[in-house]
Structure formats: C-alpha cells, structure tokens
mmCIF file of C-alpha atoms and ligand atoms in Angstrom:
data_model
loop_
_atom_site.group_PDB
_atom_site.id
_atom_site.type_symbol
_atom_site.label_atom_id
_atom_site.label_comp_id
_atom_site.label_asym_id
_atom_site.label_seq_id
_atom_site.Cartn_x
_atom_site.Cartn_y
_atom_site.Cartn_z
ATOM 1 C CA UNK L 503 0.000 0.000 0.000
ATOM 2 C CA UNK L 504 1.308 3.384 -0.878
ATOM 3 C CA UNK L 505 2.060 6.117 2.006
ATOM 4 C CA UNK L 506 -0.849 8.182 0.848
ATOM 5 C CA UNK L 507 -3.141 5.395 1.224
ATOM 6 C CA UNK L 508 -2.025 4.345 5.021
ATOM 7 C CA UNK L 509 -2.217 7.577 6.033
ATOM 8 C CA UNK L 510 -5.662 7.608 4.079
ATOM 9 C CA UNK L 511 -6.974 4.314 6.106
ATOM 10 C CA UNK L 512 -5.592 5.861 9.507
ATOM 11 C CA UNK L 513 -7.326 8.759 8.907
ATOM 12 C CA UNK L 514 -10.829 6.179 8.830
ATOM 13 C CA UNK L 515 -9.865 4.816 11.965
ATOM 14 C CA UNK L 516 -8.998 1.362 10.450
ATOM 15 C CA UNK L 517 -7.626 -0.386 13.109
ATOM 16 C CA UNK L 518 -5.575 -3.169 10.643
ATOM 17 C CA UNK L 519 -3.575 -0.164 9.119
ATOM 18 C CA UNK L 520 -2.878 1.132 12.619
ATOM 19 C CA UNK L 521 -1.580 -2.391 13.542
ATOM 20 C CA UNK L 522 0.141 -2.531 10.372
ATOM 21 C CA UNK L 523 2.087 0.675 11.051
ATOM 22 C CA UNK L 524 2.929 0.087 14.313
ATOM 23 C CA UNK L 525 4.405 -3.532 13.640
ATOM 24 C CA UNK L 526 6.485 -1.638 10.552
ATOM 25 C CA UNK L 527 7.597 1.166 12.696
ATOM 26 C CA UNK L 528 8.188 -0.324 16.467
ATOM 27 C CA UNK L 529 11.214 -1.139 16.176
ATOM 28 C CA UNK L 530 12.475 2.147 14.718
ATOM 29 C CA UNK L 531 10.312 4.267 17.146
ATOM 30 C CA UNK L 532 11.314 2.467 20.573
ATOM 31 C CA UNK L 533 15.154 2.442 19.437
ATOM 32 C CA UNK L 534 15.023 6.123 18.301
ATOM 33 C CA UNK L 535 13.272 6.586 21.841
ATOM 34 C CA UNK L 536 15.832 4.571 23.701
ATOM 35 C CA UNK L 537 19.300 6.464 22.111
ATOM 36 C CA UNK L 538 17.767 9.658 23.922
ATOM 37 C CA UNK L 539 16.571 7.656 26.553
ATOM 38 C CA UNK L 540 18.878 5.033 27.516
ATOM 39 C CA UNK L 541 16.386 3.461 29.465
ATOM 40 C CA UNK L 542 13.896 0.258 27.646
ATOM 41 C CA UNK L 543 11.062 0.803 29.940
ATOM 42 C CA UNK L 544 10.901 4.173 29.401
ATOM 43 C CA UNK L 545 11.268 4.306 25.324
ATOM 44 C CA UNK L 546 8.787 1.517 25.342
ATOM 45 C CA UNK L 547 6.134 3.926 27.555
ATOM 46 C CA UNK L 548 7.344 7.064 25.003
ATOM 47 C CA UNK L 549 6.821 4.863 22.065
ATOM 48 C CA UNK L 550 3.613 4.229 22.838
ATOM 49 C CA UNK L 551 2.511 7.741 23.317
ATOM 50 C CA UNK L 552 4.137 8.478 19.907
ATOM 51 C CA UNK L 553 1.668 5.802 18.017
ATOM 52 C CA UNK L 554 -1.034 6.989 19.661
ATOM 53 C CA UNK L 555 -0.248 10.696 18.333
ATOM 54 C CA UNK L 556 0.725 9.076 15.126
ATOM 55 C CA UNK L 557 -2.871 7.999 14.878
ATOM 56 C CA UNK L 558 -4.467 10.566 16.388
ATOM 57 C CA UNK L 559 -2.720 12.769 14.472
ATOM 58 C CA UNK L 560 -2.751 11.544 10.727
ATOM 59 C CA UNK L 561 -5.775 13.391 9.682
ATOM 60 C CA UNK L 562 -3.482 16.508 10.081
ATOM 61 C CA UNK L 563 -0.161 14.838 8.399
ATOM 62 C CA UNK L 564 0.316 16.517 5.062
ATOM 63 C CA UNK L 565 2.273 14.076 3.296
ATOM 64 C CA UNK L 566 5.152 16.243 2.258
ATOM 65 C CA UNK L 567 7.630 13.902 3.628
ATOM 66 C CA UNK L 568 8.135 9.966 4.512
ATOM 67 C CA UNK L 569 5.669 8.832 7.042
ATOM 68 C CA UNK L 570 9.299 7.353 8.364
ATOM 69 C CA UNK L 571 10.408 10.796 8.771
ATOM 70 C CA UNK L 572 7.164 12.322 10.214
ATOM 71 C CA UNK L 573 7.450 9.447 13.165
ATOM 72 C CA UNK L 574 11.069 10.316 13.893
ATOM 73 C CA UNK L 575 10.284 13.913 14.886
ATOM 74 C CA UNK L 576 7.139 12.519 17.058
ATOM 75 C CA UNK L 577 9.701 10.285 18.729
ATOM 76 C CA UNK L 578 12.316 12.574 19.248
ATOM 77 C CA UNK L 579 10.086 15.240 20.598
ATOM 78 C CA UNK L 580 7.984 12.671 22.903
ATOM 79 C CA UNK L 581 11.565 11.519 23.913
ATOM 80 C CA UNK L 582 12.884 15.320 24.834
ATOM 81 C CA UNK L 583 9.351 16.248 26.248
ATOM 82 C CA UNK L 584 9.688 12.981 28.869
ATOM 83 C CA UNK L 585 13.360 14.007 29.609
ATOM 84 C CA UNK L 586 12.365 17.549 30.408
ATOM 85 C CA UNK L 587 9.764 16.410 32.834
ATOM 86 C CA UNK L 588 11.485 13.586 34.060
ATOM 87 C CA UNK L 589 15.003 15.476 34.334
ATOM 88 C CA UNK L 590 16.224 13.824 37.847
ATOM 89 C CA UNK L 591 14.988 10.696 37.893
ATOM 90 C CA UNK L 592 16.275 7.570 39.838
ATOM 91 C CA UNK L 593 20.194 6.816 39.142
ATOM 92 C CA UNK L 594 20.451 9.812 36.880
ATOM 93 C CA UNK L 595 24.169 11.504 37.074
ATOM 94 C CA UNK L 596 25.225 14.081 35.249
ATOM 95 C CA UNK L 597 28.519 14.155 33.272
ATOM 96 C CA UNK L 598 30.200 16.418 35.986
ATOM 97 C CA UNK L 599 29.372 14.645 38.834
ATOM 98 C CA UNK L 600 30.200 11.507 36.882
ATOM 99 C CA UNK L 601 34.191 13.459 36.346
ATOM 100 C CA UNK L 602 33.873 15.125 39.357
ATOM 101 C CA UNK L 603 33.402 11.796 41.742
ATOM 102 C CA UNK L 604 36.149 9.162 40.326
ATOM 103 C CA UNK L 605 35.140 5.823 40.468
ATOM 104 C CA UNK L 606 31.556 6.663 41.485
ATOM 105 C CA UNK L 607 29.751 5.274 38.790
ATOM 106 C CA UNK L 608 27.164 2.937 38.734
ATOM 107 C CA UNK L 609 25.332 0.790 36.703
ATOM 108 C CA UNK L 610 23.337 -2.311 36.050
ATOM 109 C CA UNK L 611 25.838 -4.918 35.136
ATOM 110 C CA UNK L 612 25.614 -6.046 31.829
ATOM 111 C CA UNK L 613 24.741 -9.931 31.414
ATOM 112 C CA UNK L 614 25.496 -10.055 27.436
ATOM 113 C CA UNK L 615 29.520 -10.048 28.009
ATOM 114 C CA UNK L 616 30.068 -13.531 29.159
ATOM 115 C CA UNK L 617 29.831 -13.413 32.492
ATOM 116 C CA UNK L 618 32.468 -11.846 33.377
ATOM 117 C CA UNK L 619 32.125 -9.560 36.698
ATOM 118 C CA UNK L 620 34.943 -7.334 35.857
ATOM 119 C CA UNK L 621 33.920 -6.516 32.345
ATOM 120 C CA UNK L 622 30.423 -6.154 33.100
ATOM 121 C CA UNK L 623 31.248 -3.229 35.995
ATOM 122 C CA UNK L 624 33.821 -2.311 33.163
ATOM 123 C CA UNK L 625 31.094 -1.890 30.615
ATOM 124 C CA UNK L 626 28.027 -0.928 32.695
ATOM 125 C CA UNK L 627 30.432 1.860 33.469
ATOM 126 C CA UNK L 628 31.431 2.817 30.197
ATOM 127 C CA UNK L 629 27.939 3.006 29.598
ATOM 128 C CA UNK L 630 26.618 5.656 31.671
ATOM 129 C CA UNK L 631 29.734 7.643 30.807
ATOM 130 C CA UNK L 632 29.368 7.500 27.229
ATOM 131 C CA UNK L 633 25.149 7.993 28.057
ATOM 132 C CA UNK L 634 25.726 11.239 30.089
ATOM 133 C CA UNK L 635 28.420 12.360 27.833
ATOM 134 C CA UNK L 636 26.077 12.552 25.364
ATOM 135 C CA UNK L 637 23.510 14.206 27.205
ATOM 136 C CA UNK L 638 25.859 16.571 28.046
ATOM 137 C CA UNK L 639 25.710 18.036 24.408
ATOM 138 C CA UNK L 640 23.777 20.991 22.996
ATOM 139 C CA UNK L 641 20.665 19.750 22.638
ATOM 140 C CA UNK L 642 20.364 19.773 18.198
ATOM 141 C CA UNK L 643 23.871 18.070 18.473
ATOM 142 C CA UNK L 644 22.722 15.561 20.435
ATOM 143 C CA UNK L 645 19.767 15.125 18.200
ATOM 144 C CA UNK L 646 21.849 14.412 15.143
ATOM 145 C CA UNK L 647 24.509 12.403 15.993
ATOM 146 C CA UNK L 648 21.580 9.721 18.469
ATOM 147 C CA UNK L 649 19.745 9.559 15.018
ATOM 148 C CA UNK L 650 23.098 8.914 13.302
ATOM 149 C CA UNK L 651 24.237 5.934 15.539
ATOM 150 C CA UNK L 652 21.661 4.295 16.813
ATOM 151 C CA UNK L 653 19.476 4.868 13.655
ATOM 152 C CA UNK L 654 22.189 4.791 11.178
ATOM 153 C CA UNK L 655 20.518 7.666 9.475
ATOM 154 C CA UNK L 656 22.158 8.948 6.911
ATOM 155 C CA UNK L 657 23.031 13.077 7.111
ATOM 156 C CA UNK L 658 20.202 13.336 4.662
ATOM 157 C CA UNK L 659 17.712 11.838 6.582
ATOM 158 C CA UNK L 660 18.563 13.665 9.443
ATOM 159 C CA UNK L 661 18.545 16.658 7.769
ATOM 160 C CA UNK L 662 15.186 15.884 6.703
ATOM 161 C CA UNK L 663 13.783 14.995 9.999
ATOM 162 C CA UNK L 664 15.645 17.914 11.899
ATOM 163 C CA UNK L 665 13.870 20.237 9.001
ATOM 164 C CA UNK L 666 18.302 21.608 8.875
ATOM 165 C CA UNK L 667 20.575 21.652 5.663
ATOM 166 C CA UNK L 668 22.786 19.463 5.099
ATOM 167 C CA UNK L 669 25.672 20.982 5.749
ATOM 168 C CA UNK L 670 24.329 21.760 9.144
ATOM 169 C CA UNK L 671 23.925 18.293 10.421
ATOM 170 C CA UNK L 672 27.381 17.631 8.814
ATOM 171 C CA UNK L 673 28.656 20.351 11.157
ATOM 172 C CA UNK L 674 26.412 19.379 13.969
ATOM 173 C CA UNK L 675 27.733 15.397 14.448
ATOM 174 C CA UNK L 676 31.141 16.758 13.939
ATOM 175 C CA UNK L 677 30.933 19.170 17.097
ATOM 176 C CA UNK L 678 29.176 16.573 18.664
ATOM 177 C CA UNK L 679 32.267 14.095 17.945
ATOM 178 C CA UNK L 680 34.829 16.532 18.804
ATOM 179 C CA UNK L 681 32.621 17.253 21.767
ATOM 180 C CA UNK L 682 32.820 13.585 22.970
ATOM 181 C CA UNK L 683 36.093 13.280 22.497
ATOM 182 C CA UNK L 684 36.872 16.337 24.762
ATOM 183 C CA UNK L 685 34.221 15.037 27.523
ATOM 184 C CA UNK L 686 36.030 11.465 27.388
ATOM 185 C CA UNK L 687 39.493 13.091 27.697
ATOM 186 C CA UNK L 688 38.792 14.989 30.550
ATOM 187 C CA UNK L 689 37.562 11.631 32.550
ATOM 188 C CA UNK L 690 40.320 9.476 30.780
ATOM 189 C CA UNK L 691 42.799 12.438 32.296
ATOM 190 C CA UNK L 692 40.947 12.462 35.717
ATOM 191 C CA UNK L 693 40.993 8.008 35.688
ATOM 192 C CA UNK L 694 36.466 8.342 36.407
ATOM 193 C CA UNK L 695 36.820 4.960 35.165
ATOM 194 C CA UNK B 691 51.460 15.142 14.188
ATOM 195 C CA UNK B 692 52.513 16.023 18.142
ATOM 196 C CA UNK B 693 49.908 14.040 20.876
ATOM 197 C CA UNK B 694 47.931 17.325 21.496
ATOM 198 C CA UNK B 695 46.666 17.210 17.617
ATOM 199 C CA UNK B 696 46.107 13.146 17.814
ATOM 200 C CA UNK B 697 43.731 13.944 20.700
ATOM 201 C CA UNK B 698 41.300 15.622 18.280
ATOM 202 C CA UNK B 699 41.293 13.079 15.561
ATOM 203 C CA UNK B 700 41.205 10.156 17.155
ATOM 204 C CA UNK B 701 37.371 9.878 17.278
ATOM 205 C CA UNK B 702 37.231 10.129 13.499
ATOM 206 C CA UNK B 703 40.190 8.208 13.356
ATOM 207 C CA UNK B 704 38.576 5.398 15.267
ATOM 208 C CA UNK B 705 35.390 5.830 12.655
ATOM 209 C CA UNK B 706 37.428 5.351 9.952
ATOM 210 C CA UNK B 707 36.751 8.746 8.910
ATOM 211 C CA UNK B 708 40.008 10.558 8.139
ATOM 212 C CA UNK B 709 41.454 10.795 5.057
ATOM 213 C CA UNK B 710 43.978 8.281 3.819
ATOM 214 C CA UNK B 711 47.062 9.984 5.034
ATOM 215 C CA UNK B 712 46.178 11.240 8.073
ATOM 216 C CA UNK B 713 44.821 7.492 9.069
ATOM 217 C CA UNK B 714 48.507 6.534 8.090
ATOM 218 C CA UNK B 715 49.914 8.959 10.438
ATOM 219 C CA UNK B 716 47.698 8.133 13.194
ATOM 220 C CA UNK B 717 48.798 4.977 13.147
ATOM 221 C CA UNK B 718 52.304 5.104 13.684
ATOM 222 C CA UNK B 719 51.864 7.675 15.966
ATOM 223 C CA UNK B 720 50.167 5.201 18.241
ATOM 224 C CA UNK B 721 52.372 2.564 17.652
ATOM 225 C CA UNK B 722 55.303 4.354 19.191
ATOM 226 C CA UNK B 723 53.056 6.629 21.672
ATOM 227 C CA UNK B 724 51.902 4.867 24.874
ATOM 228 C CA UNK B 725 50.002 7.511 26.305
ATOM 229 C CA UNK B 726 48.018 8.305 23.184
ATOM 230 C CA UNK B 727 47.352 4.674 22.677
ATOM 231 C CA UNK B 728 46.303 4.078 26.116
ATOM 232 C CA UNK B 729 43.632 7.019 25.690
ATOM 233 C CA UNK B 730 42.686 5.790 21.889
ATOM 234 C CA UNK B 731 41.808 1.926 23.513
ATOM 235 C CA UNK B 732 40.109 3.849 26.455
ATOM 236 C CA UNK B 733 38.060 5.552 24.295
ATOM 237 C CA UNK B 734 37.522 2.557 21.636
ATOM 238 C CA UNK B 735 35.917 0.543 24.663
ATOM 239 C CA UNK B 736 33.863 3.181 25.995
ATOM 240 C CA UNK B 737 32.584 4.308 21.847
ATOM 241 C CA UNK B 738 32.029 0.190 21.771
ATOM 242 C CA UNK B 739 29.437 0.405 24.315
ATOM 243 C CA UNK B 740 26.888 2.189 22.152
ATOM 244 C CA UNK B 741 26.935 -0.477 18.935
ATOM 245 C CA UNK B 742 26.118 -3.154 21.633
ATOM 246 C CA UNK B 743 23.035 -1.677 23.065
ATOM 247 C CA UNK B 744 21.501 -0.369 19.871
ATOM 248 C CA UNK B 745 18.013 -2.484 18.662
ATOM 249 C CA UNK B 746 16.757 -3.478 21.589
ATOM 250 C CA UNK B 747 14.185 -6.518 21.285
ATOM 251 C CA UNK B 748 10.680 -6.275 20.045
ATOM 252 C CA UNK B 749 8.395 -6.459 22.950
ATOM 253 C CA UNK B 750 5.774 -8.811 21.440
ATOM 254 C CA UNK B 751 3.186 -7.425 23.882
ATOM 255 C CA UNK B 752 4.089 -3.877 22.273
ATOM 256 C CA UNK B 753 0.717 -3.519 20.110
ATOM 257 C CA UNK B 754 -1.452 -4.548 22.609
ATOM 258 C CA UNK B 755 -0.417 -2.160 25.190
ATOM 259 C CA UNK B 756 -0.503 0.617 22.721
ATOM 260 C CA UNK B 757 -4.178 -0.450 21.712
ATOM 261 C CA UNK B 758 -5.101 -0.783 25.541
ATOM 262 C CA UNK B 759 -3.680 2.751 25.925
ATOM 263 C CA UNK B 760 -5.105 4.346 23.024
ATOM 264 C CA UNK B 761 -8.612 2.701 24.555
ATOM 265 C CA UNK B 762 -8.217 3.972 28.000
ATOM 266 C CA UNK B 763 -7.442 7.360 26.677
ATOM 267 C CA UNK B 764 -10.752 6.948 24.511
ATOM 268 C CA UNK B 765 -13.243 6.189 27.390
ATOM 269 C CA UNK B 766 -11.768 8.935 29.228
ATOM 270 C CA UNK B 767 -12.759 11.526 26.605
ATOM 271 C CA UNK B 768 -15.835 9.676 25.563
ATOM 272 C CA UNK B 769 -16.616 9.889 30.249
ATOM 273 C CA UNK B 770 -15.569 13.534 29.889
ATOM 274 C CA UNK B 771 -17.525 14.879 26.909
ATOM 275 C CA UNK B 772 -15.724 18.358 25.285
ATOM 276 C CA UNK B 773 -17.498 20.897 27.505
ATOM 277 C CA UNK B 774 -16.778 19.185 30.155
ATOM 278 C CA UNK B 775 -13.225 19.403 29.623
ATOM 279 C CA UNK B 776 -13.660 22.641 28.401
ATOM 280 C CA UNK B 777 -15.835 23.998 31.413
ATOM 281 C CA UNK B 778 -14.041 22.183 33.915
ATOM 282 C CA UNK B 779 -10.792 24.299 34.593
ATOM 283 C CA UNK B 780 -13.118 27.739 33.863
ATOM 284 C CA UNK B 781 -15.205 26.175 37.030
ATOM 285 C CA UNK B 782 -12.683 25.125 39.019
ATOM 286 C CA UNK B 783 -10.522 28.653 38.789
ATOM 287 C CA UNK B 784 -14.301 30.333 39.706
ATOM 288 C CA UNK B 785 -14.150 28.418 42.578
ATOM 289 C CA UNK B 786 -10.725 29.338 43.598
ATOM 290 C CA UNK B 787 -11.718 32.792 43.289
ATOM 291 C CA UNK B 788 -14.482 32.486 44.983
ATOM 292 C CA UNK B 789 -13.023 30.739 47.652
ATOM 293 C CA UNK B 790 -10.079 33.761 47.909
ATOM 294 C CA UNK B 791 -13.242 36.376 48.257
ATOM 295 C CA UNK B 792 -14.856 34.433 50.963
ATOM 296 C CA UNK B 793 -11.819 33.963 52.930
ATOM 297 C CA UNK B 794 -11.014 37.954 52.709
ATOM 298 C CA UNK B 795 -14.163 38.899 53.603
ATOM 299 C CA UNK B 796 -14.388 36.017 56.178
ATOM 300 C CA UNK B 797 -10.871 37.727 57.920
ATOM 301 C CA UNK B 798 -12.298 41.151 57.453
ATOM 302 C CA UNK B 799 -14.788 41.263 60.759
ATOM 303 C CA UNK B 800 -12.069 39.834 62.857
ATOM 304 C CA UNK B 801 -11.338 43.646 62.630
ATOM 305 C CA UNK B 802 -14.213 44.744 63.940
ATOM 306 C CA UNK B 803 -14.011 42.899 67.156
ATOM 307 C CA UNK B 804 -12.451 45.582 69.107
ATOM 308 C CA UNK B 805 -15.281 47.549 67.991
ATOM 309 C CA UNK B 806 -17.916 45.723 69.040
ATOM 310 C CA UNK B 807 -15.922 44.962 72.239
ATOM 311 C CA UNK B 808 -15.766 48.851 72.815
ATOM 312 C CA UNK B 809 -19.428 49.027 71.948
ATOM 313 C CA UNK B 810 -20.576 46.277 74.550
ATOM 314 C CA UNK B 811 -18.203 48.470 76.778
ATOM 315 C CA UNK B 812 -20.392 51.562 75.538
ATOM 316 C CA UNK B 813 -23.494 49.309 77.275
ATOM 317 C CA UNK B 814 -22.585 47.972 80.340
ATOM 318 C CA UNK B 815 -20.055 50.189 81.850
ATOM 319 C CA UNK B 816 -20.592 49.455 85.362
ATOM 320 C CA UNK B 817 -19.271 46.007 84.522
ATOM 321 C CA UNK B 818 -15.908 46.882 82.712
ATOM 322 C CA UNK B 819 -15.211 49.455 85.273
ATOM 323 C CA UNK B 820 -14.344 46.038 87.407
ATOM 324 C CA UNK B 821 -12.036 44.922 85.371
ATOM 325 C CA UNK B 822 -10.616 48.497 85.469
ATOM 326 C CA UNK B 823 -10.469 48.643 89.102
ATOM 327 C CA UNK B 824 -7.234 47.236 91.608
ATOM 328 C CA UNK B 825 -7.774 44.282 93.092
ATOM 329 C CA UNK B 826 -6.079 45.604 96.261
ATOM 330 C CA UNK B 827 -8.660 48.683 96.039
ATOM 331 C CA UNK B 828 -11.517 45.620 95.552
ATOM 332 C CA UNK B 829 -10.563 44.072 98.750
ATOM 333 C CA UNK B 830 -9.477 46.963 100.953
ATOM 334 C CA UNK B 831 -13.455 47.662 100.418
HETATM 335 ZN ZN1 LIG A 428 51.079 10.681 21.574
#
C-alpha cells in the first residue's frame, strides 16, 4: 500500500492499518526513543505515546515527507518532552558529577559479556559515561549524531527529519564528535573509570 | 602530528573517517606513543558500548499495550464529553476565586471585634469598670 493510502486508512480509523504501522515502525520508534533515553522501559512507555499521536494525528499529516520521517520527529520530541519532565529521575548523574566523583559510577551490570564480573562493571560503566556524555551536548547536536548511531541515518535523513541543511547536520555530528572526544578526555585524564 | 593534535582526531580516526594519510599517520603515531594509545583503547571501549546496546528486542506485547492505551485514553474523553473538559478548569478557577473572596471577607470582621468589644463596653459600663479597678482597692473595700 502506498504512504498516501495508510495515512488515508488511519485517517478512517482502520484499526488493521494502525496495527500494520505500528508492527512496521516499532522497532524504529522504541530504538530512536531509547538512544535519547537510555532506558527500555521508558522508550517503550514514550513509544507508545508516539503511536497513539501518530494515529491521532494523521488526519493533520500533510504528506510532504516519509511517514518514516514524520514518526522520527514525534519520537524525538515525545523523547525530549519525557526528559524535560522527568530530568532527575532515579540513578540519573550528570557528566560532571560523573568526572567530578572518580570511580563513582554505577550501573546495572551487563549480562550479554560472558559473564564476566569485571567486564560487566567495566562496561556498565562505560555506559553511563558515554550515556551522560552525550547528554551533556547541545541539545540539536545531540539530536543528530543519536539519530546517526543508533538509527544509522544517513546526514540526509537527518537533515530531513531535523527540518536543517545538510551541511548543518554535517557540522552538527562533527561538534558533537569533537565534543565527545573532549568530555572522554577529561575523565580518561581524571581516571572516572 | 605532536599528541595534542592526535587527541582531536582520534574519534574520526577510530570511525574510519580521516582521510587516507592522516589514518597513516595516526597509526604510527600510536604505535610508538603509549600515552596516546592508552587514551585511543580507552576511548575505543567506551565508543564500543553504544553499537552493543543499539536495537533493543521487540516487545511482542508492544501492540497490545498501545491499543489498551489508546482505549483507555478513549473512554476517558468519551466519560468527559468536550465541555466538560472545556468547562471544567473555567469552574474550578471560579471556585478558587471564589473561595479567595470568601476567605477575605471572612478575615475582614475579625477587625471589627475591638469595635464591638468597645461598643458592649459603651453598654454595660458598670461592669468593665471592674475589670478596670485594683484588686487591692476591691478588697481593701
Ligand atoms: Zn602521543
């Protein structure tokens, strides 16, 4: 079925095209969700909330871009919108308390690496540095380079979804590198892990 | 390239993303550079981190919760109808106002009670002029 004529059947309320979108897009939505998130329960809860304005909102999409890229901008707004509200929840640390407390932080370990207590603490580490490194950026940098790794969205794409040039995303994920780097220096310098 | 300069390539180097040359130079650079190759590894584990936890399973229960969601939020609106909603807040802030008027004008006679004190005063003088009076006068008497 063409774009036009899912959007068309969402528009009647049919509930097999709903289905049918949310089984194409879940897995996009709830990983897009997730990057910003880093937390499954809480993409899964955002992703929901962005289907249900996906339907509720389709009489009003006008079709001048992907249905794909419509949904992104749902999720990533949903996803910023929940952060905003939701700013210090339960085991949240910010990057400079993370560089400012050495070998303070904490983490679920991670049960995919073998089994191997070290590693895990290693890597459950790593991963709430790397998670409120990037949190740490300006907020369209962080935008750009989420949907560029954990989407593997092309700058196009992005560019598309972000409503940016090109050349602007380009410039964006390349602060947003050089940003990372810096952040990861400072804590390599300072031994936070 | 001194280490200062490999510091701010490195993430692109580690992507891949330099051109041929400078990946060359990189290279070699960490090959005979401890410190710089201590901080590239350090920051090749921790950039690592991210490929693993992208695509997180499909919940298979995901549709169903979003259809029991999208229900619940129905019968709400359908239990509310529009000018209820509407009507509701525009009630509720009346009320509050209300409320705020009632409780000023509630406080305001409070004011008055000296008055009416000194009125009741006005009445029955003979009475207050005992509490006006010594008790050492009362009892010498
Ligand atoms: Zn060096």
């Amino acid at each position: 079925m063409s774009e036009a004529g899912i959007i068309e059947k969402l528009r009647e309320g049919n509930e097999k095209a709903f289905s049918d979108l949310v089984n194409t897009y879940q897995k996009m939505v709830v990983n897009t969700c997730y990057g910003i998130l880093h937390n499954i329960e809480d993409a899964e809860d955002v992703a929901q909330d962005v289907f249900i304005e996906v339907f509720r909102s389709a009489s009003g999409f006008r079709g001048d871009s992907k249905i794909s890229t419509w949904i992104y901008r749902i999720a990533v707004n949903r996803s910023l919108n929940f952060l905003r509200n939701h700013k210090r929840r339960r085991g949240f640390q910010s990057f400079d308390d993370i560089v400012e407390t050495p070998k303070t932080v904490t983490g679920e370990a991670d049960t995919e690496s073998g089994g191997d207590p070290q590693s895990d603490m290693e890597n459950s580490q790593r991963s709430v540095l790397i998670h409120a490194a990037i949190d740490a950026l300006p907020k369209n940098q962080r935008i750009a380079f989420t949907l560029n790794k954990y989407e593997d969205l092309s700058y196009k794409e992005i560019s598309e979804i972000m409503e940016l040039s090109l050349s602007s995303v380009e410039s964006l994920i390349h602060r947003a590198k050089k940003n990372l780097q810096k952040k990861l220096y400072n804590c390599y310098k300072k031994k936070c892990i | 390239m001194k280490c200062k300069a490999i510091h701010k390539k490195l993430i692109f180097f580690l992507e891949n993303d330099l051109p041929e040359n400078e990946m060359e130079e990189i290279k070699l650079h960490l090959a005979g550079c401890h410190e710089c190759a201590d901080f590239a590894e350090y920051m090749r584990k921790t950039l690592k981190v991210l490929n693993q936890e992208r695509k997180p399973d499909v919940n298979p229960f995901f549709y169903t919760r979003v259809k029991a969601r999208l229900e619940n939020q129905t019968i709400k609106e359908i239990a509310t109808p529009l000018w209820a909603r509407i009507l509701q807040p525009a009630v509720f802030t009346l009320l509050l106002l209300a409320g705020v008027y009632a409780g000023i004008k509630i406080g305001q006679p409070a004011n008055n009670i000296q008055e009416t004190y000194y009125a009741e005063q006005e009445i029955f003088p003979y009475l207050y002029e005992m509490a006006a009076e010594p008790i050492e006068t009362f009892l010498m008497e």
